[in-house]
Amino acid sequence: MSMVSRPKGRPEDLPEEPPDTATGSGHGRPGHGRPGHGSGDITARGSDGAAPSTSAAASASAAASASASDAASDARHRLTTLQGLAALSLDAMASVAYGPESIVLVLAAAGGYGLGFTLPVTLAIAALLAVLVASYRQVIAAYPDGGGSYAVARTHLGRRTALVAAASLILDYVLNVAVSVTAGVAALTSAFPALYDDRAGICLAVLLLITGINLRGVVDSAKAFLLPTAVFIGAILTMIVVGLFRDAPASTVTADGHASVLAPHATAVGALLLLKAFAAGCSALTGVEAVANAVPSFRAPAARRAQRTEVALGALLGVMLIGLAVLIGRFHLQPVEGVTVLAQLADASLGHHAAFYVVQFATMVLLALAANTSFGGLPVLMGLLARDNYLPHVFGLKADRQVHRHGVLALAAVAAVLLIFSGGDVNTLVPLFAIGVFVGFTLCQIGMVRHWRLDRSPGWRGKALLNGSGALLTGVSAVVVTATKFTEGAWLVALALPLLVLLFEAVHRAYTRIGERLGLGRVPEPPHRARSLVIVPVSHLSRLTCEALNAAVSLGDEVVAVTVTHGAPEDRPAAEALRRDWELWNPGVELLELPSATRSIGRPVAAYVTDLTTRRPGTRITVLIPEAEPAHLWQRLLQNQRGAVVAHAVRRDTDAVICRLRFRLETDARMW
């Protein structure tokens, strides 16, 4: 059958549409001209230089009102200082539950004499905490777009080093989610042993809950976690204050009957043991960098609010760590099997009463929710990596509530895999924890030293010395932690770190090739008009067919409708009916039949498009695929997906433009 097309070109005597003057042609990039400069400033002057008309002024007023409304709505989805403390400090706050215990367990190898060094080691960690807080305050001021260690390293240490910092932070954030959830569930199963066998499922349920809250926005997560954070901080500070006024433990019920892990007859403490205790206790510093990574999540002035949050976090964490260390020495506490150090301190300070259970319950909840720190910091970091072409650009997108939704979902997915792999056992994951954050700390401190050397602002030598000391301390800690935990699973982190860097490099190379093919950064040739041909696949006559042809004749110079026919006897009546109905309708577009020996409907259309491309190389070919869009989501299951099949075949085998026309079906109440 011959093909008859209907020319539908634009009349040559009609003028073209006027250019979009809203963007202007003033100085700078299009759409970014300064007010009052260039022809783009249509709100300041009319085309004749006169003052704006009433309608123009009204439009400007409406636009300003809408802009102010959008700004207010955006601010509602950003953090205040208090909300930032609740959303981004849970990891650091919860670390007081295992940081002091890590120190005590290491020093217990030197017996009671070794435990006497708990306070000095804690003071050294607190000093390092002060250095880190001071450093990250400067990072926040210098890099208000967030990114923390990655942003600093990218500017001052080079691209590869920045990728190492980013990879280390990603590993730490992911492991923090898994460790926090499993630790919280471990506290729950300790109180209710019957739930022990179900801990993996409970971990996944907790992860699902935290993910759902974070998908609603960082502000909603902060509001949800504000009360648990306040209860935990209040309980720990109360326990410390009460304990300082006691001369002896109020109770030792929790430790009674449990075997001590204190090494007997040990009377010497070596430098290596103290260094190991220091490195173990530095696990309490995880999460300090989260605020610097998530500066864009704060309300304006974002940098100032983030700095206040960082200081508040450091002050609270330092007071709690030192206070707990003082109580450990005051009560001559000895670590025992099966009971946490924090539980023993709560028992000794508050007695084995309701207050004791408040501390335990608050600790359990905060440990489980400490994963929220990762959900606040990692998606922002992934967004920065996506902006720099080291991760897929989808991670840079934000939802209406300022949520990096894809980053949140990716973090949840990887954490879920770790939880399933570990079976919800915290001891499987702890050896992997805190290595990445020390690498990030060290690179950030080194980068800030270089920053001060280049900046040379007043007092730069003292600031550089501060950062250099911090880099030395965190670097030593990173080496010690990795070495002591290498055989316990830290080798996985050492292997994953370079693999992540290689992944970043591969993504960057792919984007570079895509940019070269697209000509990004180069001014393209002026657009030119080519003769257009629109192909419309049809299978029957309906309003959908009519709408498709209406759109096609509006878009193209030529239009051809095609239908795929099969030679099977059962298919002939439908083909003959369509041919007969088409002749009766006579839309002015002839129907072309594409015979197919198989049941395929996409390949014949793609083959026809390929043939047309060969015969008419200068013609722009568009395949317009009409599809009905049901009023209800569940009704999409009733569709035959012919449009998707045709679109896939044409996209795979040709370079034709694909246009999928959606014909929305109205809701019919009788269907319900």
CSV table of C-alpha atoms in Angstrom, one decimal, residues 125-321:
chain,number,residue,atom,x,y,z
A,125,ILE,CA,40.0,12.7,74.0
A,126,ALA,CA,38.1,15.8,75.2
A,127,ALA,CA,41.1,17.9,74.2
A,128,LEU,CA,41.0,16.3,70.7
A,129,LEU,CA,37.2,17.0,70.7
A,130,ALA,CA,37.9,20.7,71.4
A,131,VAL,CA,40.4,20.8,68.5
A,132,LEU,CA,37.9,19.1,66.1
A,133,VAL,CA,35.0,21.4,67.1
A,134,ALA,CA,37.2,24.5,66.6
A,135,SER,CA,38.4,23.1,63.3
A,136,TYR,CA,35.0,22.3,62.0
A,137,ARG,CA,33.7,25.8,63.0
A,138,GLN,CA,36.3,27.1,60.6
A,139,VAL,CA,35.3,24.5,58.0
A,140,ILE,CA,31.7,25.6,58.3
A,141,ALA,CA,32.7,29.3,57.8
A,142,ALA,CA,35.0,28.5,54.9
A,143,TYR,CA,32.7,26.0,53.2
A,144,PRO,CA,29.0,27.0,53.8
A,145,ASP,CA,27.8,24.7,51.0
A,146,GLY,CA,28.6,21.7,53.2
A,147,GLY,CA,30.8,18.7,52.4
A,148,GLY,CA,33.1,18.9,55.4
A,149,SER,CA,36.3,16.9,54.8
A,150,TYR,CA,35.5,16.4,51.2
A,151,ALA,CA,35.1,20.1,50.5
A,152,VAL,CA,38.3,21.0,52.3
A,153,ALA,CA,40.3,18.2,50.7
A,154,ARG,CA,39.0,19.0,47.2
A,155,THR,CA,40.2,22.6,47.5
A,156,HIS,CA,43.6,22.1,49.2
A,157,LEU,CA,44.7,18.5,48.8
A,158,GLY,CA,43.7,17.6,45.3
A,159,ARG,CA,41.0,15.6,43.6
A,160,ARG,CA,42.1,12.1,44.5
A,161,THR,CA,42.6,13.0,48.2
A,162,ALA,CA,39.2,14.5,48.2
A,163,LEU,CA,37.7,11.3,46.9
A,164,VAL,CA,39.5,9.3,49.6
A,165,ALA,CA,37.9,11.7,52.2
A,166,ALA,CA,34.5,11.3,50.6
A,167,ALA,CA,34.8,7.5,50.5
A,168,SER,CA,35.8,7.4,54.1
A,169,LEU,CA,32.9,9.5,55.2
A,170,ILE,CA,30.4,7.4,53.2
A,171,LEU,CA,31.7,4.2,54.8
A,172,ASP,CA,31.5,5.8,58.2
A,173,TYR,CA,28.0,7.0,57.7
A,174,VAL,CA,26.7,3.7,56.3
A,175,LEU,CA,28.3,1.8,59.2
A,176,ASN,CA,27.0,4.2,61.7
A,177,VAL,CA,23.4,3.4,60.6
A,178,ALA,CA,24.0,-0.3,60.9
A,179,VAL,CA,25.9,-0.1,64.2
A,180,SER,CA,23.4,2.4,65.8
A,181,VAL,CA,20.4,0.3,64.9
A,182,THR,CA,21.9,-3.0,66.0
A,183,ALA,CA,23.2,-1.4,69.3
A,184,GLY,CA,19.8,0.0,70.1
A,185,VAL,CA,18.1,-3.3,69.3
A,186,ALA,CA,20.7,-5.1,71.4
A,187,ALA,CA,19.7,-2.9,74.4
A,188,LEU,CA,16.1,-3.9,73.7
A,189,THR,CA,16.8,-7.6,73.5
A,190,SER,CA,18.9,-7.4,76.7
A,191,ALA,CA,15.8,-6.1,78.5
A,192,PHE,CA,13.5,-8.5,76.7
A,193,PRO,CA,15.5,-11.7,76.0
A,194,ALA,CA,12.5,-13.3,74.2
A,195,LEU,CA,13.1,-11.0,71.3
A,196,TYR,CA,16.7,-12.0,70.8
A,197,ASP,CA,16.0,-14.4,67.9
A,198,ASP,CA,14.0,-11.7,66.1
A,199,ARG,CA,16.6,-9.0,66.3
A,200,ALA,CA,17.3,-9.0,62.5
A,201,GLY,CA,13.7,-8.3,61.7
A,202,ILE,CA,13.5,-5.7,64.5
A,203,CYS,CA,16.6,-3.9,63.1
A,204,LEU,CA,15.0,-3.7,59.7
A,205,ALA,CA,11.8,-2.4,61.2
A,206,VAL,CA,13.7,0.4,63.0
A,207,LEU,CA,15.6,1.2,59.9
A,208,LEU,CA,12.3,1.4,57.9
A,209,LEU,CA,10.9,3.8,60.5
A,210,ILE,CA,13.9,6.1,60.5
A,211,THR,CA,14.0,6.1,56.7
A,212,GLY,CA,10.3,7.0,56.5
A,213,ILE,CA,10.7,9.9,58.9
A,214,ASN,CA,13.7,11.3,57.0
A,215,LEU,CA,11.8,11.1,53.7
A,216,ARG,CA,9.4,13.6,55.2
A,217,GLY,CA,12.2,16.1,55.6
A,218,VAL,CA,15.1,16.9,57.9
A,219,VAL,CA,13.0,19.2,60.0
A,220,ASP,CA,10.4,16.5,60.6
A,221,SER,CA,13.1,14.1,61.7
A,222,ALA,CA,14.5,16.8,64.0
A,223,LYS,CA,11.1,17.3,65.6
A,224,ALA,CA,10.6,13.6,66.0
A,225,PHE,CA,14.0,13.1,67.7
A,226,LEU,CA,14.0,16.2,69.8
A,227,LEU,CA,12.3,14.7,72.8
A,228,PRO,CA,14.4,11.5,72.9
A,229,THR,CA,17.6,13.6,72.6
A,230,ALA,CA,16.5,15.9,75.4
A,231,VAL,CA,15.6,13.0,77.7
A,232,PHE,CA,18.9,11.3,77.1
A,233,ILE,CA,21.0,14.4,77.7
A,234,GLY,CA,19.0,15.3,80.8
A,235,ALA,CA,19.3,11.8,82.2
A,236,ILE,CA,23.1,11.6,81.7
A,237,LEU,CA,23.7,15.0,83.1
A,238,THR,CA,21.4,14.3,86.1
A,239,MET,CA,23.3,11.0,86.7
A,240,ILE,CA,26.6,12.8,86.6
A,241,VAL,CA,25.5,15.6,89.0
A,242,VAL,CA,23.9,13.2,91.5
A,243,GLY,CA,27.0,10.9,91.3
A,244,LEU,CA,29.4,13.7,92.1
A,245,PHE,CA,27.6,14.2,95.5
A,246,ARG,CA,27.9,10.5,96.5
A,247,ASP,CA,30.8,9.1,98.4
A,248,ALA,CA,29.9,5.5,97.6
A,249,PRO,CA,27.7,3.7,95.0
A,250,ALA,CA,24.0,3.8,95.8
A,251,SER,CA,23.6,0.3,94.3
A,252,THR,CA,25.6,-2.4,92.7
A,253,VAL,CA,22.7,-4.7,91.8
A,254,THR,CA,23.4,-4.7,88.1
A,255,ALA,CA,27.0,-5.9,88.5
A,256,ASP,CA,26.3,-8.5,91.2
A,257,GLY,CA,26.8,-12.0,90.0
A,258,HIS,CA,28.7,-11.0,86.9
A,259,ALA,CA,32.3,-12.0,86.3
A,260,SER,CA,34.8,-9.2,86.2
A,261,VAL,CA,37.0,-8.8,83.1
A,262,LEU,CA,39.7,-7.1,85.1
A,263,ALA,CA,43.2,-8.6,84.5
A,264,PRO,CA,44.7,-9.9,87.8
A,265,HIS,CA,48.1,-8.9,89.2
A,266,ALA,CA,48.8,-6.3,86.5
A,267,THR,CA,50.7,-3.3,87.8
A,268,ALA,CA,52.2,-1.5,84.8
A,269,VAL,CA,50.7,0.5,81.9
A,270,GLY,CA,52.7,0.8,78.7
A,271,ALA,CA,52.5,3.6,76.2
A,272,LEU,CA,51.1,1.2,73.6
A,273,LEU,CA,48.2,0.3,75.9
A,274,LEU,CA,47.4,4.0,76.6
A,275,LEU,CA,47.5,4.7,72.8
A,276,LYS,CA,45.2,1.8,72.2
A,277,ALA,CA,42.8,3.0,74.9
A,278,PHE,CA,42.9,6.5,73.4
A,279,ALA,CA,42.1,5.2,69.9
A,280,ALA,CA,39.3,3.0,71.2
A,281,GLY,CA,37.8,5.9,73.1
A,282,CYS,CA,38.0,8.1,70.0
A,283,SER,CA,34.9,6.2,68.8
A,284,ALA,CA,33.1,8.7,70.9
A,285,LEU,CA,34.1,11.4,68.4
A,286,THR,CA,32.1,9.9,65.5
A,287,GLY,CA,29.4,12.3,64.3
A,288,VAL,CA,31.3,15.5,65.1
A,289,GLU,CA,31.7,16.1,61.4
A,290,ALA,CA,28.0,15.7,60.6
A,291,VAL,CA,27.1,19.4,61.2
A,292,ALA,CA,29.8,20.6,58.8
A,293,ASN,CA,28.6,18.2,56.1
A,294,ALA,CA,25.0,19.4,56.3
A,295,VAL,CA,25.3,23.2,56.5
A,296,PRO,CA,22.9,23.8,53.7
A,297,SER,CA,20.2,22.1,55.8
A,298,PHE,CA,20.1,25.0,58.2
A,299,ARG,CA,18.0,28.2,58.1
A,300,ALA,CA,19.7,31.4,57.2
A,301,PRO,CA,22.2,32.5,58.3
A,302,ALA,CA,23.1,28.8,57.8
A,303,ALA,CA,26.8,29.0,58.6
A,304,ARG,CA,26.2,30.8,61.9
A,305,ARG,CA,23.5,28.4,63.0
A,306,ALA,CA,25.7,25.4,62.1
A,307,GLN,CA,28.6,26.9,64.1
A,308,ARG,CA,26.4,27.3,67.1
A,309,THR,CA,25.2,23.7,66.7
A,310,GLU,CA,28.8,22.4,66.4
A,311,VAL,CA,29.8,24.2,69.6
A,312,ALA,CA,26.8,23.0,71.5
A,313,LEU,CA,27.4,19.5,70.4
A,314,GLY,CA,31.1,19.7,71.4
A,315,ALA,CA,30.3,21.2,74.8
A,316,LEU,CA,27.6,18.7,75.7
A,317,LEU,CA,29.7,15.7,74.5
A,318,GLY,CA,32.8,16.9,76.3
A,319,VAL,CA,30.9,17.4,79.6
A,320,MET,CA,29.3,14.0,79.5
A,321,LEU,CA,32.5,12.2,78.6
